Coordinates of C-alpha atoms and ligand atoms in Angstrom, one line a residue:
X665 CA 81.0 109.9 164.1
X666 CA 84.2 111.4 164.3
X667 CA 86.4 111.5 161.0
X668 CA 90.0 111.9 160.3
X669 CA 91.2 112.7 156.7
X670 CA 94.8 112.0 155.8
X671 CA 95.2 114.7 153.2
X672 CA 93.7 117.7 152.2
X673 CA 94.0 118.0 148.4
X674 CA 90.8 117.5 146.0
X675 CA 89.8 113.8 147.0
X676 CA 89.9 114.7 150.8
X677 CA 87.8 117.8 150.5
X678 CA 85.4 116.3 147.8
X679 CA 85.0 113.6 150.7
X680 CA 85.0 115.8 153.6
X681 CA 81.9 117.6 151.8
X682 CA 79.9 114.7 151.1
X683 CA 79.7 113.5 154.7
X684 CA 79.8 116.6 156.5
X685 CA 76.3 117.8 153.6
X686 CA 74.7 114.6 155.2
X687 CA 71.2 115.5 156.9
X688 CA 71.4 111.5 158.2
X689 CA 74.5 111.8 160.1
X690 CA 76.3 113.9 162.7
X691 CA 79.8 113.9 161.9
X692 CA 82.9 115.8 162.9
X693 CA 86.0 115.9 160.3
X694 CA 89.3 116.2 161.1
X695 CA 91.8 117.4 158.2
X696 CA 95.5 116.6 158.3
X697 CA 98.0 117.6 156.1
X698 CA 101.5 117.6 156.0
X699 CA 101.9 120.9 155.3
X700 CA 100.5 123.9 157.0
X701 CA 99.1 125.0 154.0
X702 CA 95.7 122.8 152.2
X703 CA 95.4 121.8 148.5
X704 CA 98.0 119.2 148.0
X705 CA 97.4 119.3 143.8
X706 CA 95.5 122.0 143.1
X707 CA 98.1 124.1 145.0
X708 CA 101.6 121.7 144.4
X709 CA 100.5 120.1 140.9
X710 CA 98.5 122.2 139.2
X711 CA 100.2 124.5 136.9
X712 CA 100.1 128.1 137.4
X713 CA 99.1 129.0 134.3
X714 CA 96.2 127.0 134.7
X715 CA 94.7 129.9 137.3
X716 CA 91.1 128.3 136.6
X717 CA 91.2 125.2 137.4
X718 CA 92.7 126.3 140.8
X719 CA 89.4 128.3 141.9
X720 CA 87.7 124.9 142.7
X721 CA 89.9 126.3 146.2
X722 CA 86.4 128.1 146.7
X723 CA 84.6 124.8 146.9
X724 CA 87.1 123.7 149.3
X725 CA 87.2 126.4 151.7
X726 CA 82.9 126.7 152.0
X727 CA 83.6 123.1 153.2
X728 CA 86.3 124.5 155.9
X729 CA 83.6 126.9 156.9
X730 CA 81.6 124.3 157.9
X731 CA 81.5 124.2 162.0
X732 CA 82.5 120.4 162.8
X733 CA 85.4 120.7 160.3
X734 CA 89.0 121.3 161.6
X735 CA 92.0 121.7 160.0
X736 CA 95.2 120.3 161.1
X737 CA 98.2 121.5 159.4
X738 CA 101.5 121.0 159.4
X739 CA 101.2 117.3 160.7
X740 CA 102.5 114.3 158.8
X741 CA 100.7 110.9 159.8
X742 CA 103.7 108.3 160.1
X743 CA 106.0 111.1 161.8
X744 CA 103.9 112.7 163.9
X745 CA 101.1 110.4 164.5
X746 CA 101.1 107.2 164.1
X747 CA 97.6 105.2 162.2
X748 CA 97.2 103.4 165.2
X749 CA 96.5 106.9 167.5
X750 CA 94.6 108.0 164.9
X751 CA 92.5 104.7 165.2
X752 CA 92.2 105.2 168.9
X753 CA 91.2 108.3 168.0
X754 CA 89.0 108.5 165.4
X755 CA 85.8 106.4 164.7
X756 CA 87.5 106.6 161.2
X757 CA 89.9 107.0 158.7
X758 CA 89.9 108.4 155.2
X759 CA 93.4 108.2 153.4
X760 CA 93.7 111.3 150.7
X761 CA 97.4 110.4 150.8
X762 CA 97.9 111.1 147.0
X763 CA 100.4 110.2 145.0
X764 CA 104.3 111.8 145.6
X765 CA 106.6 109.4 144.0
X766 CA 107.3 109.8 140.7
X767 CA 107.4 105.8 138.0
X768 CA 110.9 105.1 137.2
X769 CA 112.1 104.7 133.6
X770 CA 114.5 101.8 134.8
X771 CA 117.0 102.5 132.1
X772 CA 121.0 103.5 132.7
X773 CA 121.9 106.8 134.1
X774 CA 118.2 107.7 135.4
X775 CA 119.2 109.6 138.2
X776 CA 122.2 111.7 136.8
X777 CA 122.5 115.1 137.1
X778 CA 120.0 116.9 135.3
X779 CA 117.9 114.2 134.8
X780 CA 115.1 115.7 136.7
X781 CA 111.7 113.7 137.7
X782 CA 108.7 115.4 136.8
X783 CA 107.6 115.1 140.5
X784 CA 110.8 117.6 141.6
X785 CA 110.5 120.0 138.3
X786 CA 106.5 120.2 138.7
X787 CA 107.3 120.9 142.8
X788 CA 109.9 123.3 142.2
X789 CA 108.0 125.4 140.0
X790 CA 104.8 125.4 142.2
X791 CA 106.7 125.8 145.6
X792 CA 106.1 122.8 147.0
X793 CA 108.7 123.0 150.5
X794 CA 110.1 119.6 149.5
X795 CA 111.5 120.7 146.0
X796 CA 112.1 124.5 146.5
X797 CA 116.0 123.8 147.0
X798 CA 116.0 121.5 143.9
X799 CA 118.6 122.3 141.4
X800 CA 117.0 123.4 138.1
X801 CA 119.4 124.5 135.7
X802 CA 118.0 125.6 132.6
X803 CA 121.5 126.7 130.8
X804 CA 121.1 124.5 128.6
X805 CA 119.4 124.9 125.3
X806 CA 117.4 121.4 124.4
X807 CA 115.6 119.1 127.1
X808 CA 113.4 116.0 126.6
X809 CA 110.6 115.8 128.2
X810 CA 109.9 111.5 128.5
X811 CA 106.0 110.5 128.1
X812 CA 102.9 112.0 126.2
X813 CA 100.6 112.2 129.3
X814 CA 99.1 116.1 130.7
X815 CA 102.0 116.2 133.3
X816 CA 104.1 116.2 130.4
X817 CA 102.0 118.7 128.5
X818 CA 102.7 120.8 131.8
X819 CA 106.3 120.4 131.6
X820 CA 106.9 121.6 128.4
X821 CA 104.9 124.4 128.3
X822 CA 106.1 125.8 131.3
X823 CA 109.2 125.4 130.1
X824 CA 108.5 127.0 126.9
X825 CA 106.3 130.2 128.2
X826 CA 107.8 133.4 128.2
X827 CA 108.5 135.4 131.8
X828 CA 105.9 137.3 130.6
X829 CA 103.3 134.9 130.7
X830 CA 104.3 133.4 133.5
X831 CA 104.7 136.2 136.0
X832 CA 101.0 136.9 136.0
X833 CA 101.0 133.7 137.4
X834 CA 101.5 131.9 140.9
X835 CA 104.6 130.4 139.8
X836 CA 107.0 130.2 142.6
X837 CA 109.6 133.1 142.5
X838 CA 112.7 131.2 142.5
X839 CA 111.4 129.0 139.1
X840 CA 110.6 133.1 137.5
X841 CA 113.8 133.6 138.3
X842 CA 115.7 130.5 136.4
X843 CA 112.9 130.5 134.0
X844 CA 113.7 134.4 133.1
X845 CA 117.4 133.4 132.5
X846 CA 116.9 130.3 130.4
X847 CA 118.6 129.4 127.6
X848 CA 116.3 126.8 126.5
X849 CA 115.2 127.1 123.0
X850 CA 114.0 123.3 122.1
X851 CA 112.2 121.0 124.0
X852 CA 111.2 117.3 122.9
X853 CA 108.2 115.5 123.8
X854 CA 108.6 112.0 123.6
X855 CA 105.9 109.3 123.4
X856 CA 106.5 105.5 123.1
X857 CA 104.0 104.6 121.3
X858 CA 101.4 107.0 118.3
X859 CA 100.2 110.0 118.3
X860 CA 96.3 108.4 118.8
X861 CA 97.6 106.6 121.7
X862 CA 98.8 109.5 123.6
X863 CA 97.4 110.1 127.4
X864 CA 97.3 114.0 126.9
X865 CA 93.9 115.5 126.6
X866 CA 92.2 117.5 123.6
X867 CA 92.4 121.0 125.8
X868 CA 96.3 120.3 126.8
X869 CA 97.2 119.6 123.7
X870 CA 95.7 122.4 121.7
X871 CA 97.3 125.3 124.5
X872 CA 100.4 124.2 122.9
X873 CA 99.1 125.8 119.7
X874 CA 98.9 128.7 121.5
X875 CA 102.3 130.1 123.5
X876 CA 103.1 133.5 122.7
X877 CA 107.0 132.4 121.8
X878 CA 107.4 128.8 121.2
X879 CA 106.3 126.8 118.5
X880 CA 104.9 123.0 118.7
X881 CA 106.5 121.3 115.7
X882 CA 105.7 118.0 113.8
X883 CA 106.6 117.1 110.4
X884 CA 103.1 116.1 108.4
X885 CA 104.7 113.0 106.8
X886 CA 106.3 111.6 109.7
X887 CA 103.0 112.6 112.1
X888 CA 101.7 110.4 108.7
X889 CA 104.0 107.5 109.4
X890 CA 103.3 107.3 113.2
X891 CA 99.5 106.7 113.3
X892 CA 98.8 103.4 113.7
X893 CA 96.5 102.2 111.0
X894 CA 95.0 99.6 113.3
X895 CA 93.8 101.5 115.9
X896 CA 90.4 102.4 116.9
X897 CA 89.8 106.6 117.3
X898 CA 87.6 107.3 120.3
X899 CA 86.4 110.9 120.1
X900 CA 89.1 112.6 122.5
X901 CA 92.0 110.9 120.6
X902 CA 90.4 111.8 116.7
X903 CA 90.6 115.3 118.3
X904 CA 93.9 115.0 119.6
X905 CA 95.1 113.6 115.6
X906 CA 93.1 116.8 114.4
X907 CA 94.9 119.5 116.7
X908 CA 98.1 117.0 115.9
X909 CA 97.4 117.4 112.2
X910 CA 96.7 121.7 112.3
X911 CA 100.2 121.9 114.4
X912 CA 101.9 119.9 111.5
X913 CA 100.1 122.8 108.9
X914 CA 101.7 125.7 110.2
X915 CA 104.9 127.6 109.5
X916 CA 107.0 127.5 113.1
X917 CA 107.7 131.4 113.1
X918 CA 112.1 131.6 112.6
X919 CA 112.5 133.2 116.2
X920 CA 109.7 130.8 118.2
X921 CA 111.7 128.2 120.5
X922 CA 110.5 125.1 119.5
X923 CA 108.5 121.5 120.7
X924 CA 109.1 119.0 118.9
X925 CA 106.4 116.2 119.3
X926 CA 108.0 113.0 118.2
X927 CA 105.8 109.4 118.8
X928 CA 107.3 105.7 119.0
X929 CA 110.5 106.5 120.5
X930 CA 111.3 104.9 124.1
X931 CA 114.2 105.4 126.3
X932 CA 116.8 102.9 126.3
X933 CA 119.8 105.3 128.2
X934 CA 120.4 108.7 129.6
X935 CA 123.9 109.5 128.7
X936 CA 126.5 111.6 130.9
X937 CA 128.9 113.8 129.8
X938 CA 132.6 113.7 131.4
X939 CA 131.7 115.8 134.5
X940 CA 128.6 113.5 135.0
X941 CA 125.9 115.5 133.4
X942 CA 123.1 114.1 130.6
X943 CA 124.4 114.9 127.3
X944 CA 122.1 112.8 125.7
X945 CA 118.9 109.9 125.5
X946 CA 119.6 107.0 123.5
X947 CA 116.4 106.1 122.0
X948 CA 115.2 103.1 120.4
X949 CA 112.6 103.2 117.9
X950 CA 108.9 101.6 118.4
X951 CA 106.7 99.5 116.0
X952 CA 102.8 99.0 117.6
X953 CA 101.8 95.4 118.0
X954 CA 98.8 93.8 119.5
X955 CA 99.2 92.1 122.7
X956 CA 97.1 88.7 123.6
X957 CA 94.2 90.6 125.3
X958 CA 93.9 92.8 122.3
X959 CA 95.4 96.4 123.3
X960 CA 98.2 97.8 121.2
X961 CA 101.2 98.1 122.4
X962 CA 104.9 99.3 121.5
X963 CA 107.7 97.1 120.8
X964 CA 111.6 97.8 120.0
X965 CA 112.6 97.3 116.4
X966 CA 116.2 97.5 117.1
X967 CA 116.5 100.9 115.8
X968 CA 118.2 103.4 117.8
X969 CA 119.0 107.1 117.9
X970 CA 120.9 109.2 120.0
X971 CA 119.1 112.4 121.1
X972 CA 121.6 115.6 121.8
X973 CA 120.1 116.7 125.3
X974 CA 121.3 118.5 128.1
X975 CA 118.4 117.9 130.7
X976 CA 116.0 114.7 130.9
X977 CA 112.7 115.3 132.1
X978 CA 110.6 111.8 132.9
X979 CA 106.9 112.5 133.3
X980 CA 105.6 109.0 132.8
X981 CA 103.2 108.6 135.9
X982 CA 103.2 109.1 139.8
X983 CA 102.4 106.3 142.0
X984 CA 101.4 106.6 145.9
X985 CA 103.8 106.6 148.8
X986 CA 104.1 104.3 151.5
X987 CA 103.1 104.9 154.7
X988 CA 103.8 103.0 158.0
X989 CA 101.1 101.2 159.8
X990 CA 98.5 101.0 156.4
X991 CA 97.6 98.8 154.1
X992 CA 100.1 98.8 150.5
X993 CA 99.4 97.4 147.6
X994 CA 103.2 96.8 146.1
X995 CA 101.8 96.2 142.8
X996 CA 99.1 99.0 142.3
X997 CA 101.5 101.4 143.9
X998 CA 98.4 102.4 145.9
X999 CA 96.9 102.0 149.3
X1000 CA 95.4 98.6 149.0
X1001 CA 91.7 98.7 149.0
X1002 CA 88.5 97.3 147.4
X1003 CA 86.2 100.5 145.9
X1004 CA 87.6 102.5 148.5
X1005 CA 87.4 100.1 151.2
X1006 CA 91.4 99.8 152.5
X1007 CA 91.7 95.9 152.6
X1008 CA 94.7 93.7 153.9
X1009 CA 96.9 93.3 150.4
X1010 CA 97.5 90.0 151.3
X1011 CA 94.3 88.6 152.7
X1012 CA 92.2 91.2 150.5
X1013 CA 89.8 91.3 153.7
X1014 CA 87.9 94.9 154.7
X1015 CA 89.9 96.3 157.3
X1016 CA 87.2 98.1 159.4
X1017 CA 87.2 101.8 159.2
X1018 CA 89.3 102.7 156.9
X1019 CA 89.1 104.3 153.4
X1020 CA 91.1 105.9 150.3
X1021 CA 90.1 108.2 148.3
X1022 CA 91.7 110.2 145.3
X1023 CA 95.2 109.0 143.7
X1024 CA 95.8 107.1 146.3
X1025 CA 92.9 105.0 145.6
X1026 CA 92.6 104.9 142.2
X1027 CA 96.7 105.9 141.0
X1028 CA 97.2 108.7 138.7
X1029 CA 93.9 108.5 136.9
X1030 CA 91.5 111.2 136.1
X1031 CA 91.2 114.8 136.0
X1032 CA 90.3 116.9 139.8
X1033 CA 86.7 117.4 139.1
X1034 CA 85.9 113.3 138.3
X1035 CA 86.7 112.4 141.9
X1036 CA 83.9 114.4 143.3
X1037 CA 81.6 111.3 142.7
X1038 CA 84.1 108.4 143.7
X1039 CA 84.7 110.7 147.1
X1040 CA 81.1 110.6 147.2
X1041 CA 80.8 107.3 146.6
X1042 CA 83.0 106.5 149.5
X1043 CA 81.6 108.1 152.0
X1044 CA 78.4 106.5 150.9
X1045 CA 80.1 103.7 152.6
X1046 CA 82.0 105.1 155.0
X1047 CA 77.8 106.4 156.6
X1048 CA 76.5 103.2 155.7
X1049 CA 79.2 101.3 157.7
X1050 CA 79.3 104.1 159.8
X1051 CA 75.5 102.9 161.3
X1052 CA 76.6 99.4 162.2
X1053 CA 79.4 100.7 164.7
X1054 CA 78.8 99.7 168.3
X1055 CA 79.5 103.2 170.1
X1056 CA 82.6 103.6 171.3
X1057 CA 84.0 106.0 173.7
X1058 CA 86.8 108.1 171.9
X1059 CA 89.2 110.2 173.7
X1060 CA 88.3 114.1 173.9
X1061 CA 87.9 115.5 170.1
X1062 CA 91.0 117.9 171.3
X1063 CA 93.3 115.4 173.1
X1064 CA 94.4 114.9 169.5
X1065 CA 95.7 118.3 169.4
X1066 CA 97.3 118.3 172.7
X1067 CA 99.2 114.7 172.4
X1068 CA 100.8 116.8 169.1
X1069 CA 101.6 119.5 171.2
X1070 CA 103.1 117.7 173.7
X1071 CA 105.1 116.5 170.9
X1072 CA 106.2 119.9 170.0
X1073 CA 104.2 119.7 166.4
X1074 CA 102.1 122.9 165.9
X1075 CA 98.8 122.1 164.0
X1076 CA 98.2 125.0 161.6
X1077 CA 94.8 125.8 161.7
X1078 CA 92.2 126.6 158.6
X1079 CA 92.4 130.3 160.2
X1080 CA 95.8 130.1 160.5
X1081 CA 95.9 128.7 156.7
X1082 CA 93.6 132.4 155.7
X1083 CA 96.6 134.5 157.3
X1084 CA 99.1 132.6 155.0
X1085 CA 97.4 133.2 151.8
X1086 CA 96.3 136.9 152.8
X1087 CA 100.1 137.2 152.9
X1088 CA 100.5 135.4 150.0
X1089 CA 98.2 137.3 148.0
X1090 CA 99.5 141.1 149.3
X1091 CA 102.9 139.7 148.1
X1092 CA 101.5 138.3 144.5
X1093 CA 100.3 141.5 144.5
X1094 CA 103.3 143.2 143.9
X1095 CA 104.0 141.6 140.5
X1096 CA 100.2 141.8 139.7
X1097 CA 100.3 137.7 140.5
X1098 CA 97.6 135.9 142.4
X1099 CA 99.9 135.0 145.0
X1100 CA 103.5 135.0 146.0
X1101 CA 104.0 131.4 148.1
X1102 CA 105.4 130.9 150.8
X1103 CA 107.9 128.0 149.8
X1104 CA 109.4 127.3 153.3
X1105 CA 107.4 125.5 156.1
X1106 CA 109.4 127.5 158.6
X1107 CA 108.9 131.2 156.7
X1108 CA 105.4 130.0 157.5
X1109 CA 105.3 129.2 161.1
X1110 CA 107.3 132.5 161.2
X1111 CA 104.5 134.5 159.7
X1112 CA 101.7 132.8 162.0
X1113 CA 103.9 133.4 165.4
X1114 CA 104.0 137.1 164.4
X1115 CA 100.1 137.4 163.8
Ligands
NAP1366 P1 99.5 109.6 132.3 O1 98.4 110.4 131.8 O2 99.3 108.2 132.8 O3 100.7 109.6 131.2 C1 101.9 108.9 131.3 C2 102.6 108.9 130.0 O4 103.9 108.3 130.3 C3 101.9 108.1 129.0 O5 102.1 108.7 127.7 C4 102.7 106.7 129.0 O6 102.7 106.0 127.8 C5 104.1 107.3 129.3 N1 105.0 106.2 129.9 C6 104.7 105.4 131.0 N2 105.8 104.7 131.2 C7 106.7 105.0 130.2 C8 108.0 104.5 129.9 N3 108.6 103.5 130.6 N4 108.6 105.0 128.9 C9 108.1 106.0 128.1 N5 106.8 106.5 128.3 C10 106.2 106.0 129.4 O7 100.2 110.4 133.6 P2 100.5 111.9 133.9 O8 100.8 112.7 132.7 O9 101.4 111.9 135.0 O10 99.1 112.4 134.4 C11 98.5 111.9 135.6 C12 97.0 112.3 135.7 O11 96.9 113.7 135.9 C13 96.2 112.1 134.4 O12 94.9 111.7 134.7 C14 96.2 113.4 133.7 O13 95.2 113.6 132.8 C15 96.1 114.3 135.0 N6 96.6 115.7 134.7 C16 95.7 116.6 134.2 C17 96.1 117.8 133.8 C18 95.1 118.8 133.3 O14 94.0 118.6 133.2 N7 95.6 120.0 132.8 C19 97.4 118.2 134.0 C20 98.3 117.3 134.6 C21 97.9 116.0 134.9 P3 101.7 104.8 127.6 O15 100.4 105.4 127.3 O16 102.3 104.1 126.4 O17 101.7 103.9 128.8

C-alpha cells in the first residue's frame, strides 16, 4: 500500500512506525508537512527548556531512515495539493493535522493589543515561521496568564526564567532577545475553578518550585479557602494540592519576580487603556457547583475584581483547523472520525481510507508519549482495512513530486531536513544552545539551494 501522512509531528511518526515495523504488509509512507522542517510539537510546542522531552526526535528520525519512507516538506495539503490528488494518489490517507487554533475566551476586548493567544506567544518563542514577526512586548511589568492547564504552566515559566536559563536552550533568538530586556516582574496564573481541579500535571507544576529567580506565590489560607470540599482527589491532583500546599510554606525571596497562582477567578473583560492597549482583566469570582451528570463545575457569584495587567495571555485549549476537502467536526473542533476512522460529520458513515491520528483526532488531550498506542491502534486498522482493498492502479510513487513541481512547490526532503538542523545546531553552538532555528521558511530554502 501506498500511505500519505498529513503531518509530521508525534502522532504522524508514532503512526508512520507502526505500519512501516509491519512484517504482514508492504507499505510505502509518504510524509507531508507544511513546513520544510518535521516535528510539528515537539519542535513548535514543546518548550525549550524542556530539552528531554524533545529527544523522542531520535525515535522519529530511525523511522525516516527507514527505506519506503519519504519526506515531503514544505507542502501544505489544501494549498498545494488538494485531498482529492492525494486520494488519486494514495491508497490512503492518515491526517496528523494537529491542532493550530487556539479556544476563544468570548469575553470583550479579546483580541486587543497585547492580548496575546497562547498559540502566537508559544510559536514565537519556539520559532514557529507563522509567529516569528508577532509582536511581543514584554515592557510591561505584570501579565495574566488565563487557564490552569501545562500550556499555561509553559507560559509562565518561560516568562519567568532568567536569560540565563534560557539561553542554554533552543529558544528562538528573537524571544532571548525581548525576554533579556523584560521588565516583567509578576505574572498571574488564573484558574476558573480549585486548585484540585486544575489540568496541570504533578511534574509542571512542581518546576515552578524550582526557577532560579521567580517565586510561585499562594497564600496558605486562601489556597485553604479554594479547595473544594466536595471533591474527590485522584492521585495526580492530591499531588498537585501537596506541591500547591509546600509553594504556599515558603518565604518568596524579596528580589524573586513573582507567580501568583490564584483559583476560581474567570474572565469576564479584557480592558484597554486610551491608546487601545490591555490595562486590565475584570474578573468575576467562582463558587464550585455540581452539574446534573455529577462533575463539578464553576459558576459566577456576582463578585468581581479588576486585575491591573498590561498583557493577557489566554491558554485555555487548542482546537484543530479546518481543512478543505475533509471531513470537520464543528463541535469537537476536530477532524470528524469514529476511533480514528474519518467519518462524514453529518452522516457519521466511514469514509473509506482515511484516518486521524494525534490532536486532530482526539483534541488537545494527552501528553506526546500516550499517542504511541492510539497511532498504533490506527494503523491496526488502517492494515486491516488495508487487506480488503481491490488493487488499484496508482499513478507513479514520484508523479506526486513532479505535479508539485510543476506547481513551483519545492518538497524538502528528510536529507534536505539533516542539512537544516546541522546548520541549526553549528549556530546553537555558538551560544552553547542545542540549536539556533531557522525561523523563516525562506532563510531555509536559501540554505538548501546553497548546499
Ligand atoms: P488543558 O490541559 O485542557 O487546560 C486548559 C485550561 O484552560 C484548563 O485549566 C481549563 O479549565 C481552562 N479553560 C478552558 N476554558 C476556559 C475559559 N473559558 N476560561 C477560563 N479557563 C478556561 O489544555 P492545555 O494547557 O492547552 O494543554 C493541552 C494538552 O497539552 C494537555 O494534554 C497538556 O497536558 C499537554 N501539554 C503537556 C505539557 C508537558 O507535558 N510539559 C506541556 C504543554 C501541554 P477547566 O478545567 O475548568 O475546563
Amino acid at each position: 500500500m501506498r500511505i500519505a501522512i498529513i503531518g509530521s509531528g508525534p502522532a504522524g511518526f508514532y503512526a508512520a512506525e507502526a505500519l512501516l515495523k509491519r512484517s504482514d504488509a508492504v507499505v510505502d509512507v509518504d510524509m507531508f508537512d507544511r513546513l520544510p522542517t518535521p516535528y510539528g510539537l515537539v519542535r513548535g510546542g514543546v518548550a525549550p527548556d524542556h530539552q528531554k522531552i524533545k529527544t523522542v526526535i531520535r525515535v522519529f528520525a530511525a523511522t525516516a531512515a527507514r527505506p519506503t519512507f519519504r519526506f515531503l516538506g514544505n507542502v501544505c495539503l489544501g494549498r498545494d495539493v488538494t485531498a482529492e490528488e492525494l486520494r488519486r494518489h494514495y491508497d490512503q490517507i492518515v491526517y496528523a493535522t494537529g491542532n493550530e487554533t487556539d479556544r476563544r475566551l468570548g469575553i470583550p476586548g479579546e483580541g486587543i493589543a497585547r492580548c496575546t493567544p497562547a498559540t502566537v506567544f508559544v510559536g514565537w518563542y519556539n520559532g514557529h515561521p507563522d509567529y516569528r514577526e508577532a509582536k511581543i512586548d514584554l515592557s510591561v511589568s505584570r501579565i495574566a496568564v488565563v487557564g490552569n492547564g501545562n500550556v499555561a504552566v509553559d507560559v509562565a515559566r518561560i516568562l519567568l526564567r532568567t536569560p540565563a536559563e534560557l539561553e542554554k536552550t533552543d529558544i528562538a533568538a528573537h524571544a532571548l532577545k525581548v525576554l533579556r530586556e523584560s521588565r516583567v516582574r509578576e505574572v498571574f496564573m488564573l484558574g476558573r475553578r480549585g486548585p484540585e481541579h486544575a489540568a496541570f500535571s504533578p511534574a509542571e507544576l512542581k518546576e515552578l518550585g524550582g526557577m532560579e529567580a521567580a517565586d510561585p506565590v499562594i497564600a496558605a489560607a486562601e489556597l485553604a479557602h479554594c479547595v473544594d470540599p466536595g471533591s474527590a482527589l485522584d492521585r495526580e491532583k492530591a499531588k498537585n494540592l501537596d506541591i500547591l500546599r509546600s509553594f504556599a510554606a515558603r518565604e518568596p525571596s524579596a528580589n524573586a519576580r513573582k507567580l501568583h497562582l490564584r483559583f476560581l477567578l474567570s474572565p469576564t473583560e479584557i480592558i484597554a487603556d486610551s491608546a487601545g492597549n490591555v490595562a486590565g482583566l475584570a474578573l468575576e469570582k467562582n463558587r464550585i457547583e455540581t452539574r446534573a451528570d455529577g462533575t463539578r463545575a464553576a459558576r459566577g457569584t456576582g463578585e468581581t475584581e479588576i486585575l491591573e495587567v498590561g498583557m493577557v495571555l489566554p491558554a485555555i485549549g487548542y482546537a484543530a483547523d479546518r481543512i478543505d476537502g475533509v471531513a470537520y467536526d464543528e463541535k469537537a473542533r476536530v477532524i470528524a472520525n469514529e476511533d480514528g476512522r474519518v467519518v462524514d460529520p453529518a452522516s457519521r458513515a466511514v469514509i473509506a481510507n482515511e484516518y486521524v491520528v494525534g490532536w486532530a483526532r482526539s483534541g488537545p488531550q494527552g501528553l506526546i508519549g500516550e499517542h504511541k498506542r492510539a497511532s498504533a491502534d490506527v494503523a491496526k486498522h488502517m492494515i486491516a482495512d488495508g487487506a480488503r482493498l481491490a488493487p488499484r492502479a496508482l499513478p507513479d510513487r514520484d508523479a506526486i513530486v513532479a505535479l508539485l513541481k510543476a506547481r513551483g512547490v519545492q518538497p524538502v526532503t528528510f536529507n534536505d531536513w539533516k542539512q537544516l538542523d546541522d546548520a541549526e545546531v553549528a549556530r546553537g553552538a555558538r551560544r552553547g544552545a542545542p540549536r539556533d532555528k531557522i525561523v523563516d521558511v525562506e532563510a531555509m530554502l536559501a540554505v538548501l539551494a546553497q548546499n
